[in-house]
Amino acid sequence: MNKNIFVVGFMLFAIFFGAGNLIFPPALGLSSGHFFWPAIFGFVITGIGLPLIGVIAGSIEEKGYRVSLSKIHPVFAIVLLVAISLTIGPLFAIPRTAATSFEMGITPIFDTNSSMALFIFSLIYFVIVFYLSFNSSKMVDKVGAILTPLLLISITALIIKAFFSLGGEAPVAGDTAVYSSAGTSFGKGFVEGYLTMDAIAAIAFSLIVITAIKSKGVTRETGLFKQTIYAGVIAALALGFIYISLGWIGNHMNVSAETLKELNDNGQNIGTYLLTTAAQLAFGEFGKYLIGIIVALACLTTATGLIVSVSEFFHEIIPKISYKWFVTIFTLVSFILSNQGLTTVIKGSLPVLLVLYPIAITAVLLIVLAKYVGTPRIAQQLSVALVTIISLISVVNQMGWAKIGFIQQLPLSTYQMEWIPFAIVGFIIGFIIGKVKNQAPITYS
């Protein structure tokens, strides 16, 4: 490996190292109890592995997923990219940055979680986001370049100190009703990894990522695809260390039933509470303020970057509406939704992610497979169509909107992966149909 691969690897790490994602591993650690390891392994697959596969798959086609997905079907490409952009943008991810900032930066300092305090904070927060996004300021990149290392240093110090402080503690009991076996715990962790939204973000931002990699001197001729894989492994190892360590901390922090009830009653997220408490354990009373402020500022830069990216994307596909109008609309929507509170925003995103993730995973893996195996278009289309249908039905059943009994009888339904056999069967049937009809295989530039 040359020096450039390490530079690109740490750049990929910085892209996926989101402040908001830090709250999920400790919460999973607390809930999974004695089945922590299978649960965190499932989380790492969807929270780290799939995003990096997504970036790698994005380097297959010169112009990224806009072209790769269009080869499955042009309408499918637009619909999926719009759905992903709205999810990682104004509907869920951007409101989550504000709500996370409030719970980690304001609640510990001012000891309040009131709706009025959240309204005032989010108003100020999104005024700043709007100003930075509206003027396409480069200042955000400079601030982010400072805050990301600060956040990384703080989290690493927190992890080291917590290991010494909690090393003698036994794992907590966890939620034994949900995490009752290694298999179900793996499946639960796999789905919890959806909440990071990084796998679908990798699809939306793949072209930006690949362009950034090319700026380091890597070209298709000098092995863009191969070097992206090497860089991805470096980023995965760094992210894996942080996520697993934070999960381990949550798995060894005893939180009383009274505290959990109080958090639930107040609508406060358990992940933010655990991270703030761990910071206080590591750095004393000052620690929770330090890490809360850094996370809040890091979330601010993330929100601005998302507003800019999503607004530019929608302006590109709907040029009649200006970029600045999209910035205005998306900032306003994000402000309104952020006032639901962090717990509500996360719960609201789950049904959407349970539909989007299987579709996105299937599409990405089909693109990678087609690079090496001559694949008729109908094989990709049938596989994606079946996964879409079964994912929608599964979510309707899981959310209790309608009782659909046969879903629970499907293979892998215990692990919430019942869509996988349909993806495989759809591909095989489509492959046979394509061969019978002599359909030309998909090719990439």
Short mmCIF file of C-alpha atoms in Angstrom, two decimals:
data_model
loop_
_atom_site.label_atom_id
_atom_site.label_comp_id
_atom_site.label_asym_id
_atom_site.label_seq_id
_atom_site.Cartn_x
_atom_site.Cartn_y
_atom_site.Cartn_z
CA MET A 1 0.00 0.00 0.00
CA ASN A 2 1.24 3.50 -0.77
CA LYS A 3 0.81 6.68 1.23
CA ASN A 4 -2.05 7.84 -1.00
CA ILE A 5 -4.23 4.89 0.01
CA PHE A 6 -3.95 5.87 3.68
CA VAL A 7 -4.80 9.49 2.83
CA VAL A 8 -7.90 8.37 0.92
CA GLY A 9 -8.78 5.85 3.65
CA PHE A 10 -8.83 8.49 6.37
CA MET A 11 -10.77 10.81 4.07
CA LEU A 12 -13.45 8.10 3.72
CA PHE A 13 -13.39 7.68 7.49
CA ALA A 14 -14.03 11.41 7.96
CA ILE A 15 -16.96 11.30 5.51
CA PHE A 16 -18.74 8.51 7.41
CA PHE A 17 -17.69 9.58 10.92
CA GLY A 18 -20.88 11.44 11.75
CA ALA A 19 -21.52 12.97 15.16
CA GLY A 20 -25.14 11.80 15.12
CA ASN A 21 -24.16 8.16 14.55
CA LEU A 22 -22.25 8.03 17.83
CA ILE A 23 -25.46 7.70 19.84
CA PHE A 24 -26.54 4.35 18.36
CA PRO A 25 -23.71 1.95 19.41
CA PRO A 26 -23.90 2.67 23.17
CA ALA A 27 -27.70 2.31 23.11
CA LEU A 28 -27.33 -1.02 21.31
CA GLY A 29 -24.71 -2.10 23.84
CA LEU A 30 -27.06 -1.37 26.73
CA SER A 31 -30.04 -3.14 25.16
CA SER A 32 -28.24 -6.24 23.86
CA GLY A 33 -26.83 -7.31 27.23
CA HIS A 34 -25.16 -10.73 27.07
CA PHE A 35 -25.74 -10.92 23.30
CA PHE A 36 -23.69 -7.79 22.64
CA TRP A 37 -21.21 -9.34 20.22
CA PRO A 38 -23.68 -10.79 17.67
CA ALA A 39 -25.73 -7.57 17.92
CA ILE A 40 -22.77 -5.24 17.34
CA PHE A 41 -21.54 -7.49 14.51
CA GLY A 42 -24.90 -7.05 12.75
CA PHE A 43 -24.70 -3.31 13.37
CA VAL A 44 -21.19 -3.09 11.93
CA ILE A 45 -22.27 -4.85 8.73
CA THR A 46 -24.99 -2.30 7.92
CA GLY A 47 -23.41 0.69 9.67
CA ILE A 48 -19.93 0.31 8.21
CA GLY A 49 -19.62 -2.57 5.73
CA LEU A 50 -22.51 -1.65 3.45
CA PRO A 51 -21.62 2.08 3.20
CA LEU A 52 -18.11 1.16 2.11
CA ILE A 53 -19.39 -1.40 -0.41
CA GLY A 54 -21.69 1.39 -1.61
CA VAL A 55 -18.75 3.72 -2.21
CA ILE A 56 -16.78 0.97 -3.95
CA ALA A 57 -19.75 0.12 -6.19
CA GLY A 58 -20.09 3.81 -7.03
CA SER A 59 -16.60 3.74 -8.57
CA ILE A 60 -17.63 1.08 -11.12
CA GLU A 61 -19.34 3.64 -13.36
CA GLU A 62 -17.51 6.83 -14.31
CA LYS A 63 -20.53 9.01 -13.46
CA GLY A 64 -21.66 7.12 -10.37
CA TYR A 65 -25.05 5.74 -9.41
CA ARG A 66 -27.07 8.09 -11.61
CA VAL A 67 -25.83 5.98 -14.54
CA SER A 68 -25.49 2.59 -12.77
CA LEU A 69 -29.05 2.64 -11.42
CA SER A 70 -30.42 3.88 -14.75
CA LYS A 71 -29.21 0.64 -16.29
CA ILE A 72 -31.67 -1.19 -14.05
CA HIS A 73 -34.39 1.29 -15.11
CA PRO A 74 -34.28 5.10 -15.57
CA VAL A 75 -37.45 5.68 -13.54
CA PHE A 76 -36.20 3.42 -10.76
CA ALA A 77 -32.96 5.42 -10.61
CA ILE A 78 -34.73 8.76 -10.18
CA VAL A 79 -37.31 7.46 -7.68
CA LEU A 80 -34.68 5.73 -5.51
CA LEU A 81 -32.29 8.69 -5.55
CA VAL A 82 -35.10 11.14 -4.71
CA ALA A 83 -36.29 8.91 -1.84
CA ILE A 84 -32.73 8.58 -0.52
CA SER A 85 -32.07 12.32 -0.81
CA LEU A 86 -35.24 13.19 1.11
CA THR A 87 -34.39 10.61 3.78
CA ILE A 88 -30.81 11.77 4.38
CA GLY A 89 -32.02 15.34 3.92
CA PRO A 90 -35.03 17.24 5.26
CA LEU A 91 -37.24 14.36 6.38
CA PHE A 92 -34.95 12.60 8.84
CA ALA A 93 -31.17 13.10 8.88
CA ILE A 94 -31.09 16.91 9.00
CA PRO A 95 -33.79 17.20 11.72
CA ARG A 96 -31.86 14.53 13.62
CA THR A 97 -28.71 16.68 13.66
CA ALA A 98 -30.60 19.50 15.38
CA ALA A 99 -32.35 17.20 17.86
CA THR A 100 -29.07 15.42 18.69
CA SER A 101 -27.31 18.77 19.15
CA PHE A 102 -30.02 19.89 21.54
CA GLU A 103 -29.92 16.73 23.67
CA MET A 104 -26.12 16.67 23.87
CA GLY A 105 -25.30 20.39 23.87
CA ILE A 106 -28.24 22.07 25.63
CA THR A 107 -29.95 19.51 27.87
CA PRO A 108 -26.83 18.66 29.96
CA ILE A 109 -25.78 22.32 30.31
CA PHE A 110 -29.13 23.93 31.08
CA ASP A 111 -30.80 20.81 32.51
CA THR A 112 -33.90 21.19 30.33
CA ASN A 113 -35.60 19.10 27.68
CA SER A 114 -38.70 21.27 27.23
CA SER A 115 -40.37 21.75 23.85
CA MET A 116 -39.97 25.53 24.13
CA ALA A 117 -36.22 25.20 24.70
CA LEU A 118 -36.00 22.86 21.71
CA PHE A 119 -37.99 25.33 19.57
CA ILE A 120 -35.71 28.27 20.45
CA PHE A 121 -32.54 26.21 19.95
CA SER A 122 -33.66 24.71 16.64
CA LEU A 123 -34.73 28.15 15.38
CA ILE A 124 -31.26 29.56 16.03
CA TYR A 125 -29.66 26.37 14.69
CA PHE A 126 -31.50 26.47 11.37
CA VAL A 127 -31.06 30.21 10.91
CA ILE A 128 -27.31 29.53 10.96
CA VAL A 129 -27.71 26.51 8.66
CA PHE A 130 -29.81 28.58 6.25
CA TYR A 131 -27.28 31.40 6.15
CA LEU A 132 -24.35 29.07 5.48
CA SER A 133 -26.25 27.00 2.90
CA PHE A 134 -27.83 29.97 1.14
CA ASN A 135 -24.45 31.54 0.55
CA SER A 136 -22.72 28.23 -0.27
CA SER A 137 -20.02 29.24 2.17
CA LYS A 138 -16.75 27.29 2.13
CA MET A 139 -16.38 28.19 5.79
CA VAL A 140 -18.33 25.06 6.68
CA ASP A 141 -15.61 22.84 5.19
CA LYS A 142 -12.94 24.67 7.16
CA VAL A 143 -14.91 24.43 10.41
CA GLY A 144 -15.61 20.74 9.75
CA ALA A 145 -11.92 20.10 9.14
CA ILE A 146 -11.21 21.40 12.64
CA LEU A 147 -14.17 19.85 14.45
CA THR A 148 -13.83 16.30 13.06
CA PRO A 149 -10.29 15.82 14.51
CA LEU A 150 -11.42 17.41 17.80
CA LEU A 151 -14.40 15.05 17.97
CA LEU A 152 -12.19 12.07 17.11
CA ILE A 153 -9.61 12.98 19.78
CA SER A 154 -12.35 13.47 22.40
CA ILE A 155 -14.07 10.17 21.56
CA THR A 156 -10.77 8.26 21.57
CA ALA A 157 -9.83 9.72 24.95
CA LEU A 158 -13.31 8.89 26.24
CA ILE A 159 -12.98 5.28 25.04
CA ILE A 160 -9.55 4.78 26.63
CA LYS A 161 -10.63 6.25 29.98
CA ALA A 162 -13.88 4.29 29.97
CA PHE A 163 -12.04 1.02 29.33
CA PHE A 164 -10.01 1.56 32.49
CA SER A 165 -13.05 2.69 34.51
CA LEU A 166 -15.49 0.01 33.34
CA GLY A 167 -13.12 -2.88 32.68
CA GLY A 168 -14.10 -4.62 35.90
CA GLU A 169 -17.84 -4.25 35.33
CA ALA A 170 -19.92 -7.19 34.10
CA PRO A 171 -22.13 -6.76 31.01
CA VAL A 172 -25.60 -5.43 31.80
CA ALA A 173 -28.65 -7.71 31.59
CA GLY A 174 -30.12 -5.89 28.59
CA ASP A 175 -33.56 -6.25 27.06
CA THR A 176 -33.94 -10.04 27.21
CA ALA A 177 -37.35 -9.92 25.51
CA VAL A 178 -35.80 -8.57 22.30
CA TYR A 179 -32.23 -9.89 22.55
CA SER A 180 -33.08 -13.48 23.42
CA SER A 181 -30.58 -15.38 21.25
CA ALA A 182 -27.48 -14.85 19.15
CA GLY A 183 -29.48 -15.08 15.91
CA THR A 184 -32.21 -12.63 16.83
CA SER A 185 -29.62 -10.27 18.35
CA PHE A 186 -27.62 -10.28 15.11
CA GLY A 187 -30.79 -9.50 13.15
CA LYS A 188 -31.74 -6.70 15.54
CA GLY A 189 -28.25 -5.21 15.33
CA PHE A 190 -28.37 -5.50 11.53
CA VAL A 191 -31.57 -3.44 11.42
CA GLU A 192 -30.29 -0.97 14.04
CA GLY A 193 -27.41 -0.24 11.66
CA TYR A 194 -29.98 1.16 9.22
CA LEU A 195 -30.36 4.13 11.56
CA THR A 196 -26.91 5.45 10.68
CA MET A 197 -28.29 6.01 7.13
CA ASP A 198 -24.70 5.75 5.87
CA ALA A 199 -25.33 2.99 3.32
CA ILE A 200 -27.96 5.03 1.49
CA ALA A 201 -25.91 8.20 1.98
CA ALA A 202 -23.05 6.42 0.20
CA ILE A 203 -25.30 6.04 -2.85
CA ALA A 204 -26.33 9.69 -2.80
CA PHE A 205 -22.81 11.01 -2.27
CA SER A 206 -20.78 8.39 -4.15
CA LEU A 207 -19.89 10.72 -7.02
CA ILE A 208 -18.68 13.37 -4.56
CA VAL A 209 -16.61 10.74 -2.75
CA ILE A 210 -15.11 9.33 -5.95
CA THR A 211 -14.30 12.85 -7.20
CA ALA A 212 -12.54 13.55 -3.91
CA ILE A 213 -10.54 10.33 -4.29
CA LYS A 214 -9.59 11.29 -7.84
CA SER A 215 -8.37 14.63 -6.53
CA LYS A 216 -5.70 12.66 -4.66
CA GLY A 217 -4.27 11.57 -8.01
CA VAL A 218 -6.09 8.24 -8.33
CA THR A 219 -7.57 7.53 -11.79
CA ARG A 220 -9.40 4.63 -13.40
CA GLU A 221 -6.19 3.79 -15.19
CA THR A 222 -4.14 3.70 -11.98
CA GLY A 223 -6.69 1.45 -10.25
CA LEU A 224 -9.50 3.62 -8.85
CA PHE A 225 -11.67 0.58 -8.07
CA LYS A 226 -8.83 -1.39 -6.42
CA GLN A 227 -7.52 1.53 -4.41
CA THR A 228 -11.03 2.43 -3.26
CA ILE A 229 -11.29 -1.10 -1.82
CA TYR A 230 -7.98 -0.73 0.06
CA ALA A 231 -8.96 2.70 1.36
CA GLY A 232 -12.35 1.32 2.37
CA VAL A 233 -10.72 -1.36 4.54
CA ILE A 234 -8.71 1.32 6.38
CA ALA A 235 -11.83 3.42 6.98
CA ALA A 236 -13.79 0.33 8.09
CA LEU A 237 -11.17 -0.63 10.67
CA ALA A 238 -11.17 2.88 12.17
CA LEU A 239 -14.96 3.13 12.26
CA GLY A 240 -15.25 -0.41 13.59
CA PHE A 241 -12.94 0.39 16.50
CA ILE A 242 -15.02 3.43 17.50
CA TYR A 243 -18.48 1.84 17.08
CA ILE A 244 -17.55 -1.41 18.84
CA SER A 245 -15.81 0.48 21.66
CA LEU A 246 -18.79 2.78 22.23
CA GLY A 247 -21.08 -0.24 22.13
CA TRP A 248 -18.90 -1.98 24.72
CA ILE A 249 -19.11 1.10 26.96
CA GLY A 250 -22.91 1.05 26.78
CA ASN A 251 -22.85 -2.69 27.47
CA HIS A 252 -20.99 -2.10 30.76
CA MET A 253 -22.87 0.97 32.05
CA ASN A 254 -25.46 0.13 34.62
CA VAL A 255 -28.52 2.35 34.17
CA SER A 256 -31.32 1.93 36.69
CA ALA A 257 -34.87 1.11 35.64
CA GLU A 258 -35.97 4.41 37.20
CA THR A 259 -33.54 6.37 35.03
CA LEU A 260 -34.65 4.55 31.89
CA LYS A 261 -38.29 5.25 32.72
CA GLU A 262 -37.52 8.91 33.34
CA LEU A 263 -35.69 9.17 30.02
CA ASN A 264 -38.61 7.55 28.20
CA ASP A 265 -41.15 9.77 29.94
CA ASN A 266 -39.17 12.88 28.97
CA GLY A 267 -38.70 11.67 25.41
CA GLN A 268 -34.90 11.79 25.81
CA ASN A 269 -32.76 9.49 23.70
CA ILE A 270 -30.90 6.82 25.68
CA GLY A 271 -27.88 7.01 23.35
CA THR A 272 -27.26 10.69 24.01
CA TYR A 273 -27.64 10.07 27.75
CA LEU A 274 -25.09 7.23 27.69
CA LEU A 275 -22.56 9.19 25.63
CA THR A 276 -22.89 12.27 27.83
CA THR A 277 -22.59 10.17 30.98
CA ALA A 278 -19.53 8.38 29.59
CA ALA A 279 -17.94 11.76 28.79
CA GLN A 280 -18.59 12.89 32.35
CA LEU A 281 -17.06 9.64 33.61
CA ALA A 282 -13.97 10.19 31.46
CA PHE A 283 -13.39 13.94 31.87
CA GLY A 284 -15.38 14.88 34.94
CA GLU A 285 -18.21 17.44 34.96
CA PHE A 286 -16.48 19.43 32.22
CA GLY A 287 -16.52 16.40 29.92
CA LYS A 288 -20.23 16.37 29.17
CA TYR A 289 -20.09 20.07 28.24
CA LEU A 290 -17.01 19.62 26.06
CA ILE A 291 -18.26 16.68 24.05
CA GLY A 292 -21.79 18.10 23.87
CA ILE A 293 -20.59 21.37 22.35
CA ILE A 294 -18.24 19.63 19.89
CA VAL A 295 -20.98 17.23 18.77
CA ALA A 296 -23.44 20.12 18.38
CA LEU A 297 -21.03 22.10 16.21
CA ALA A 298 -20.13 19.01 14.18
CA CYS A 299 -23.84 18.36 13.59
CA LEU A 300 -24.20 21.96 12.42
CA THR A 301 -21.58 21.47 9.70
CA THR A 302 -23.17 18.13 8.73
CA ALA A 303 -26.62 19.73 8.41
CA THR A 304 -25.25 22.51 6.23
CA GLY A 305 -23.45 20.02 3.99
CA LEU A 306 -26.63 17.95 3.62
CA ILE A 307 -28.79 20.99 2.81
CA VAL A 308 -26.31 22.08 0.13
CA SER A 309 -25.97 18.60 -1.41
CA VAL A 310 -29.67 17.78 -1.44
CA SER A 311 -30.62 21.24 -2.75
CA GLU A 312 -28.08 20.96 -5.57
CA PHE A 313 -29.40 17.49 -6.47
CA PHE A 314 -33.03 18.63 -6.67
CA HIS A 315 -32.09 21.76 -8.59
CA GLU A 316 -30.27 19.52 -11.07
CA ILE A 317 -33.32 17.34 -11.73
CA ILE A 318 -35.84 20.25 -11.48
CA PRO A 319 -33.86 23.21 -12.89
CA LYS A 320 -36.95 25.46 -13.02
CA ILE A 321 -36.79 25.75 -9.23
CA SER A 322 -33.67 27.59 -8.09
CA TYR A 323 -31.09 26.20 -5.69
CA LYS A 324 -31.90 28.94 -3.16
CA TRP A 325 -35.60 28.05 -3.16
CA PHE A 326 -34.73 24.43 -2.38
CA VAL A 327 -32.45 25.59 0.45
CA THR A 328 -35.33 27.63 1.86
CA ILE A 329 -37.88 24.81 1.59
CA PHE A 330 -35.63 22.09 2.99
CA THR A 331 -34.41 24.25 5.88
CA LEU A 332 -37.99 25.09 6.86
CA VAL A 333 -39.13 21.45 6.67
CA SER A 334 -36.11 20.31 8.70
CA PHE A 335 -36.81 22.96 11.36
CA ILE A 336 -40.44 21.87 11.71
CA LEU A 337 -39.63 18.15 11.94
CA SER A 338 -36.73 18.64 14.38
CA ASN A 339 -39.19 19.97 16.96
CA GLN A 340 -40.68 16.50 17.32
CA GLY A 341 -37.61 15.59 19.39
CA LEU A 342 -34.82 13.11 18.72
CA THR A 343 -36.68 9.96 19.81
CA THR A 344 -39.68 10.74 17.58
CA VAL A 345 -37.47 11.60 14.59
CA ILE A 346 -35.60 8.29 14.93
CA LYS A 347 -38.81 6.26 15.33
CA GLY A 348 -40.35 8.03 12.36
CA SER A 349 -37.39 7.18 10.14
CA LEU A 350 -37.46 3.44 10.88
CA PRO A 351 -40.37 2.39 8.57
CA VAL A 352 -38.83 4.33 5.67
CA LEU A 353 -35.40 2.82 6.29
CA LEU A 354 -36.87 -0.70 6.56
CA VAL A 355 -38.14 -0.25 2.99
CA LEU A 356 -35.22 1.71 1.51
CA TYR A 357 -32.34 -0.34 2.90
CA PRO A 358 -33.27 -3.74 1.37
CA ILE A 359 -33.85 -2.05 -2.00
CA ALA A 360 -30.59 -0.10 -1.83
CA ILE A 361 -28.58 -3.12 -0.64
CA THR A 362 -30.02 -5.27 -3.43
CA ALA A 363 -29.32 -2.64 -6.09
CA VAL A 364 -25.72 -2.10 -4.94
CA LEU A 365 -24.92 -5.84 -4.81
CA LEU A 366 -26.52 -6.38 -8.22
CA ILE A 367 -24.31 -3.64 -9.70
CA VAL A 368 -21.18 -5.21 -8.18
CA LEU A 369 -22.21 -8.68 -9.41
CA ALA A 370 -22.90 -7.38 -12.93
CA LYS A 371 -19.34 -6.06 -13.11
CA TYR A 372 -18.02 -9.62 -12.99
CA VAL A 373 -20.94 -11.75 -14.23
CA GLY A 374 -22.75 -10.98 -17.48
CA THR A 375 -26.21 -10.07 -16.16
CA PRO A 376 -29.36 -9.54 -18.25
CA ARG A 377 -31.29 -6.41 -17.28
CA ILE A 378 -34.43 -8.43 -16.45
CA ALA A 379 -32.49 -10.24 -13.67
CA GLN A 380 -31.78 -6.95 -11.91
CA GLN A 381 -35.29 -5.62 -12.48
CA LEU A 382 -37.10 -8.71 -11.19
CA SER A 383 -34.86 -8.97 -8.13
CA VAL A 384 -35.38 -5.31 -7.18
CA ALA A 385 -39.13 -5.52 -7.86
CA LEU A 386 -39.62 -8.53 -5.55
CA VAL A 387 -37.51 -6.98 -2.80
CA THR A 388 -39.52 -3.75 -3.03
CA ILE A 389 -42.83 -5.60 -2.74
CA ILE A 390 -41.79 -7.82 0.16
CA SER A 391 -40.17 -4.91 2.03
CA LEU A 392 -43.35 -2.83 1.80
CA ILE A 393 -45.49 -5.75 3.01
CA SER A 394 -43.07 -6.50 5.87
CA VAL A 395 -43.12 -2.90 7.09
CA VAL A 396 -46.91 -2.74 6.97
CA ASN A 397 -47.01 -5.90 9.10
CA GLN A 398 -44.22 -4.87 11.50
CA MET A 399 -45.67 -1.41 12.14
CA GLY A 400 -49.05 -2.97 12.93
CA TRP A 401 -50.83 -1.09 10.13
CA ALA A 402 -52.29 -4.39 8.91
CA LYS A 403 -51.91 -8.01 9.97
CA ILE A 404 -50.20 -10.04 7.24
CA GLY A 405 -49.62 -13.46 8.74
CA PHE A 406 -47.59 -15.18 6.02
CA ILE A 407 -44.69 -12.73 6.51
CA GLN A 408 -43.76 -14.36 9.81
CA GLN A 409 -43.58 -17.76 8.09
CA LEU A 410 -41.02 -16.65 5.51
CA PRO A 411 -37.38 -17.79 5.74
CA LEU A 412 -35.17 -15.37 7.72
CA SER A 413 -38.20 -13.41 8.99
CA THR A 414 -36.99 -13.97 12.57
CA TYR A 415 -33.94 -11.89 11.68
CA GLN A 416 -35.92 -9.29 9.68
CA MET A 417 -34.12 -10.41 6.51
CA GLU A 418 -37.02 -12.11 4.71
CA TRP A 419 -36.29 -10.03 1.61
CA ILE A 420 -32.96 -11.80 0.93
CA PRO A 421 -34.43 -15.06 -0.52
CA PHE A 422 -36.70 -12.98 -2.78
CA ALA A 423 -33.70 -11.03 -4.06
CA ILE A 424 -31.90 -14.28 -4.90
CA VAL A 425 -34.92 -16.02 -6.44
CA GLY A 426 -35.80 -12.92 -8.47
CA PHE A 427 -32.25 -12.73 -9.82
CA ILE A 428 -32.15 -16.43 -10.76
CA ILE A 429 -35.54 -16.38 -12.52
CA GLY A 430 -34.70 -13.12 -14.29
CA PHE A 431 -31.29 -14.50 -15.31
CA ILE A 432 -32.93 -17.58 -16.88
CA ILE A 433 -35.54 -15.44 -18.68
CA GLY A 434 -32.81 -13.13 -19.97
CA LYS A 435 -30.77 -16.04 -21.31
CA VAL A 436 -33.80 -17.62 -22.99
CA LYS A 437 -34.59 -14.30 -24.68
CA ASN A 438 -30.91 -13.72 -25.53
CA GLN A 439 -30.96 -10.38 -23.69
CA ALA A 440 -27.56 -8.64 -23.86
CA PRO A 441 -25.75 -8.34 -20.51
CA ILE A 442 -25.39 -4.97 -18.81
CA THR A 443 -22.06 -3.24 -19.48
CA TYR A 444 -20.26 -0.42 -17.68
CA SER A 445 -18.01 2.29 -19.06
#
